[in-house]
XYZ file of C-alpha atoms in Angstrom:
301
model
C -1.649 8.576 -5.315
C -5.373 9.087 -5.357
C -5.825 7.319 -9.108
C -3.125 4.648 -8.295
C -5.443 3.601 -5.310
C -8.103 3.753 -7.678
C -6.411 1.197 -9.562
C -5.670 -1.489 -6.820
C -8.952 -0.911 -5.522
C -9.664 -3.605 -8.280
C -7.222 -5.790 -7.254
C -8.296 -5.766 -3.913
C -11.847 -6.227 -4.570
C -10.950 -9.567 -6.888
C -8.755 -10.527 -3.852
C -11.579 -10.569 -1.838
C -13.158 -12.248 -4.354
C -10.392 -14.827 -3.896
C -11.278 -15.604 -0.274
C -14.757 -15.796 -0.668
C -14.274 -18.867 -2.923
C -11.915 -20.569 -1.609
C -13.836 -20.693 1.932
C -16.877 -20.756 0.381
C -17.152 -24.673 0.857
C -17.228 -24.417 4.782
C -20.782 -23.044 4.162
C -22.416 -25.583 1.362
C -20.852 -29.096 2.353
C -22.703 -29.258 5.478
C -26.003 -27.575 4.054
C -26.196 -30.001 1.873
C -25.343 -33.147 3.992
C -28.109 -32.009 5.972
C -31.260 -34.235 5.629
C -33.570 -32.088 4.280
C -30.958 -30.755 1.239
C -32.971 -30.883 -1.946
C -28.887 -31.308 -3.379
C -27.284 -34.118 -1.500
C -23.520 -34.861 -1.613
C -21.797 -37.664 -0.274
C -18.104 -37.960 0.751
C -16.940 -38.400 -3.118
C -19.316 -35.469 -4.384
C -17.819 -33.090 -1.679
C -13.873 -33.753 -2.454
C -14.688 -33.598 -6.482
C -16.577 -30.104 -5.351
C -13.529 -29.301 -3.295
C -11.095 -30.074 -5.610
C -12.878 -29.053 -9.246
C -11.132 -25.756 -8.434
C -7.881 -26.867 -8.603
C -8.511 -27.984 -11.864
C -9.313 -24.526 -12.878
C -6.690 -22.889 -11.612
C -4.350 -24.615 -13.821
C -6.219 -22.747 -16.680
C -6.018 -19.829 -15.406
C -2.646 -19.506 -14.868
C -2.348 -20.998 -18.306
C -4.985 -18.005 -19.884
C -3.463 -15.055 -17.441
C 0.092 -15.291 -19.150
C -0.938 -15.624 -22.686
C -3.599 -12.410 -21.982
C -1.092 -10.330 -20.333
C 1.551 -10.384 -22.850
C -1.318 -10.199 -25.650
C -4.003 -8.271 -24.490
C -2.543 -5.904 -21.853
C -3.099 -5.748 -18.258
C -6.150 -3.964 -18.173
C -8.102 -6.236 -20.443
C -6.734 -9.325 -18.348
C -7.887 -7.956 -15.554
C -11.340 -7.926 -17.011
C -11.263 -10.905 -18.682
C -10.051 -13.052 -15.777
C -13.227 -11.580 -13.505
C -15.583 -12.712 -15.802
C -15.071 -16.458 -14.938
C -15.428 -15.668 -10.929
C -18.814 -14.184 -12.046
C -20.045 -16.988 -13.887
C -19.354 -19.059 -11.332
C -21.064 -18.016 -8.915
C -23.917 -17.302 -10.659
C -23.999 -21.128 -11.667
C -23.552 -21.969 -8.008
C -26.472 -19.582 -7.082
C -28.793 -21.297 -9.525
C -27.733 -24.883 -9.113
C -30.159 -27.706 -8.919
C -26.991 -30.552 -8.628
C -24.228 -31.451 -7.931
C -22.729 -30.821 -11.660
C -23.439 -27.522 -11.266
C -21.501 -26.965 -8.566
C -18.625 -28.807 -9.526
C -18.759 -26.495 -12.952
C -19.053 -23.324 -11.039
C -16.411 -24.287 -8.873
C -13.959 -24.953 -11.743
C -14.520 -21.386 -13.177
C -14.375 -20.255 -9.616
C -10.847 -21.693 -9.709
C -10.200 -20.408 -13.055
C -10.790 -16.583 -11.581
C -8.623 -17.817 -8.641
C -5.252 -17.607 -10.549
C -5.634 -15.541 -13.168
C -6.900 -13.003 -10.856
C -3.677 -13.282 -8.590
C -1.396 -13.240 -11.208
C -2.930 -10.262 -13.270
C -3.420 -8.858 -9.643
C 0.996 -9.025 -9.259
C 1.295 -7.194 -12.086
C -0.980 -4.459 -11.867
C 0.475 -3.814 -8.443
C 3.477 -3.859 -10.063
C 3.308 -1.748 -12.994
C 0.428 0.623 -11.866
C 1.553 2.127 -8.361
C 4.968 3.945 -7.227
C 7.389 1.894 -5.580
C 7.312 3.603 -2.560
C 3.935 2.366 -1.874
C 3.971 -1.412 -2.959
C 4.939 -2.936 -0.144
C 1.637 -1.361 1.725
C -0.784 -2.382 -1.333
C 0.650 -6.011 -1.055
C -0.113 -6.135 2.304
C -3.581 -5.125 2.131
C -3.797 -7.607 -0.672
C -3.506 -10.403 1.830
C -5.067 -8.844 4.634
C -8.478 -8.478 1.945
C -8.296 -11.904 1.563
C -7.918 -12.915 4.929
C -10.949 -10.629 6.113
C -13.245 -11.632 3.351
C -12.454 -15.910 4.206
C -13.579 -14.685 8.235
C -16.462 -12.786 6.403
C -17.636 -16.314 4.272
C -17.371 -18.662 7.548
C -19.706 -15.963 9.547
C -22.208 -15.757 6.363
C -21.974 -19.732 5.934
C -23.778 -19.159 9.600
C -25.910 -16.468 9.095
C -27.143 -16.957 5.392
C -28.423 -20.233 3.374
C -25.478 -20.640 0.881
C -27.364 -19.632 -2.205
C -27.542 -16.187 -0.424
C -23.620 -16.375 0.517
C -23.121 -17.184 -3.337
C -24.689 -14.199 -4.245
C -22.993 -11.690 -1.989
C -19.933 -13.082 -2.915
C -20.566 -11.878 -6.277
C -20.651 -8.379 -5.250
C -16.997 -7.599 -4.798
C -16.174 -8.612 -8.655
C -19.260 -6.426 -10.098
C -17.095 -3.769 -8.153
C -14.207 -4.528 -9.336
C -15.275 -4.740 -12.932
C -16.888 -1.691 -12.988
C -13.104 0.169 -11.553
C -11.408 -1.868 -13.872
C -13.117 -0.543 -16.931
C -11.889 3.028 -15.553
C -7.976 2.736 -15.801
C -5.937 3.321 -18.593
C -3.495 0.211 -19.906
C -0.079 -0.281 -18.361
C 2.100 2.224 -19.618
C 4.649 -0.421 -19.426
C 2.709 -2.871 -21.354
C 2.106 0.573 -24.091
C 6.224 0.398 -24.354
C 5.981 -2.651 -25.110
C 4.285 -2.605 -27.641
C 6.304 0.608 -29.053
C 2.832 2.929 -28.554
C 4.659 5.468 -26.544
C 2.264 8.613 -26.871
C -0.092 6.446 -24.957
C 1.957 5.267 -22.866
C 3.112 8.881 -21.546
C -0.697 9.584 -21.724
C -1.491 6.600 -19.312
C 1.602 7.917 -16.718
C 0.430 11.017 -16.030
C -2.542 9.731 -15.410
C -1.709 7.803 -13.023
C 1.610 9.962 -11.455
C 0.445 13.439 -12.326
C 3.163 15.485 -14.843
C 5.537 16.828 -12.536
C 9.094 17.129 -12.507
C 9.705 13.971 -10.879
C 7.241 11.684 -12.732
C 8.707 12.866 -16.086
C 12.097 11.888 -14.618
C 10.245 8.296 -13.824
C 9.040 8.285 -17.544
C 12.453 8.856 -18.718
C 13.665 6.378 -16.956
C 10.923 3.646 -17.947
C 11.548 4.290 -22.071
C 15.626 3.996 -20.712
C 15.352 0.956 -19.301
C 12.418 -0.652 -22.113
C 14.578 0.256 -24.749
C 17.976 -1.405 -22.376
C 15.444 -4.198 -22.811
C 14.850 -4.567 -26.276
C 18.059 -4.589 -26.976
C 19.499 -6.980 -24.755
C 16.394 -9.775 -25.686
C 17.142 -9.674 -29.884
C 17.117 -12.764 -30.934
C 20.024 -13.857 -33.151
C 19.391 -14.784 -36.647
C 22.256 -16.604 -37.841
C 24.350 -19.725 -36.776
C 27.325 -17.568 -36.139
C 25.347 -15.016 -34.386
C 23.957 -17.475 -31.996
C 27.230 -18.986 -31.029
C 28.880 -15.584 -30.397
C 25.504 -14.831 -28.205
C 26.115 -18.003 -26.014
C 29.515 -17.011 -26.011
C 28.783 -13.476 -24.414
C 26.610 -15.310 -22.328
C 28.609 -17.768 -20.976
C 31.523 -15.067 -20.658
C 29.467 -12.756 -18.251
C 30.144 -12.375 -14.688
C 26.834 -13.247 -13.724
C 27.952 -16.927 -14.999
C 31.085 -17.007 -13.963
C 31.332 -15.404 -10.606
C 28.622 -17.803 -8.884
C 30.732 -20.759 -9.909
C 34.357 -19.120 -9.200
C 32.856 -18.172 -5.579
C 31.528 -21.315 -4.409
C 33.825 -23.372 -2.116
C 32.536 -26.134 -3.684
C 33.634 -25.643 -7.677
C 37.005 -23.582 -6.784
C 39.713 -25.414 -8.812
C 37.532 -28.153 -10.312
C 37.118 -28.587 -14.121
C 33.560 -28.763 -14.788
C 32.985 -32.201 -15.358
C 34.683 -32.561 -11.243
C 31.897 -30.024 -10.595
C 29.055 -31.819 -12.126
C 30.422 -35.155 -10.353
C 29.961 -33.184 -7.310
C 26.642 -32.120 -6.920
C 25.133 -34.660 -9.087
C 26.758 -38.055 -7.413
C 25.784 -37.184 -3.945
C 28.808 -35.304 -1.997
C 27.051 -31.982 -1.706
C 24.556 -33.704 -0.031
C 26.705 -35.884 2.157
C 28.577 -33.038 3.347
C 25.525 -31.072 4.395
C 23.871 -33.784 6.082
C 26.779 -35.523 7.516
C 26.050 -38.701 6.025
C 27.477 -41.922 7.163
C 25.600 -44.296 6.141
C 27.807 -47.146 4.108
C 25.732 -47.536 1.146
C 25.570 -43.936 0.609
C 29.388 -43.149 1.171
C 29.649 -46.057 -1.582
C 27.606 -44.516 -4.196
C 29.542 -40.881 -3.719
C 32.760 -42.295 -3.111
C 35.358 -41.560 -0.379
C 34.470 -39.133 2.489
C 35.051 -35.444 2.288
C 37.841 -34.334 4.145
C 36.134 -31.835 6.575
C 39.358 -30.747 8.739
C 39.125 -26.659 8.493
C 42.394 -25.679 7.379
């Protein structure tokens, strides 16, 4: 439990991170609309500032997937701090407003990437018996360290705020270099010695962590073989066939009320032209009963 900690520690610290960038505008904007700002910013410079790190965090979501299925958790984790660093080191050293607008776009590039390697570490690093608490003090980090960057943006001229903020990701790069990879990510990859090496470092080697080994390789290998890819023409169709076969296709559309004795093309009419809706909502309006055709009967029989 001690070493799993350990490992979120990390995640919380980059969490933190989190909040202290995306509050960290309540502290500049009105430094620098003050008078005496050697940076000014208008209106237009402070909602490009503002919104630069939504730009970002469209590349980091992009760069998180492809470096968690390539790279491994670990090494995403350390890659995806790196931007958040940068960042605020640009914003620390700034002399305009370009500056700021770039180190808010890597700060928004650490933003996602960061939460979404942070998800799966939780996920794959810690028993599940304790998830649900790490998760929570996920958010609460975040929450305590956007209080923390409204009472600095007070307190501290927001050159010093940038600087503290970087703090909390040295941290966390520093315990990140510590772990092991994922064991699950090691599986994946077929490197299974490691893999068992990486688990007991993280759950210890007793009887009941080799039973949660066990059944990791169980289900990873359940895995591989239900994602083969078929090869051949013939192969593919008898794959959609299965597919289309299972009950986890056919029982949602038996069940529903809605598709019970209706071929599928009826069933595609349904949803598609409007009566769903018009039975949910109760519509009544003419032009809409026109478009979906007559009015559901709605007598309970």
């Amino acid at each position: 439990m001690l070493l799993q900690s350990w490992v979120v520690l990390a995640s919380l610290l980059c969490n933190f991170g989190i909040g202290c960038i995306m509050s960290f505008p309540a502290a500049l904007v009105p430094a620098l609309a003050a008078p005496e700002s050697p940076i000014r910013m208008d209106r237009g410079t402070a909602s490009w500032f503002a919104s630069s790190m939504a730009i970002g965090m469209v590349f980091g979501l992009i760069t998180a997937s492809y470096l968690l299925k390539k790279l491994g958790r670990k090494t995403a984790h350390l890659l995806s701090i790196i931007p958040g660093v940068l960042g605020w080191v640009l914003i620390y050293f700034a002399a305009d407003v370009t500056t700021l607008i770039i180190g808010r776009l890597l700060g928004g590039v650490f933003v996602m990437a960061s939460f979404n390697v942070g998800l799966c570490v939780v996920s794959e690093y810690t028993a599940p018996e304790t998830r649900g608490l790490l998760f929570s003090l996920k958010t609460f980090s975040f929450i305590a360290s956007t209080l923390l960057t409204h009472l600095m943006g007070m307190c501290f001229h927001w050159r010093t705020v940038a600087l503290i903020a970087t703090v909390p990701l040295l941290a966390s790069l520093g315990v990140t270099s510590s772990w092991p990879e994922s064991p699950a990510w090691l599986l994946l990859r077929g490197e299974r010695r490691r893999a068992g090496d990486a688990f007991r470092w993280l759950r210890g080697s007793g009887a009941r962590a080799q039973r949660e080994f066990q059944a990791m390789l169980q289900a990873q290998h359940e895995r591989t073989l239900n994602t083969q890819t078929p090869k051949s023409v013939k192969d593919k169709l008898v794959y959609v066939r299965v597919l289309l076969t299972k009950k986890e296709f056919t029982k949602p559309m038996i069940s529903l009320p809605e598709t019970r004795n209706r071929t599928m093309q009826e069933i595609e009419d349904f949803f598609v032209c409007g009566k769903f809706i018009e039975r949910q909502l109760n519509v009544d309006d003419p032009e809409t009963q026109a478009m979906v055709g007559d009015k559901p009967d709605t007598t309970i029989d």
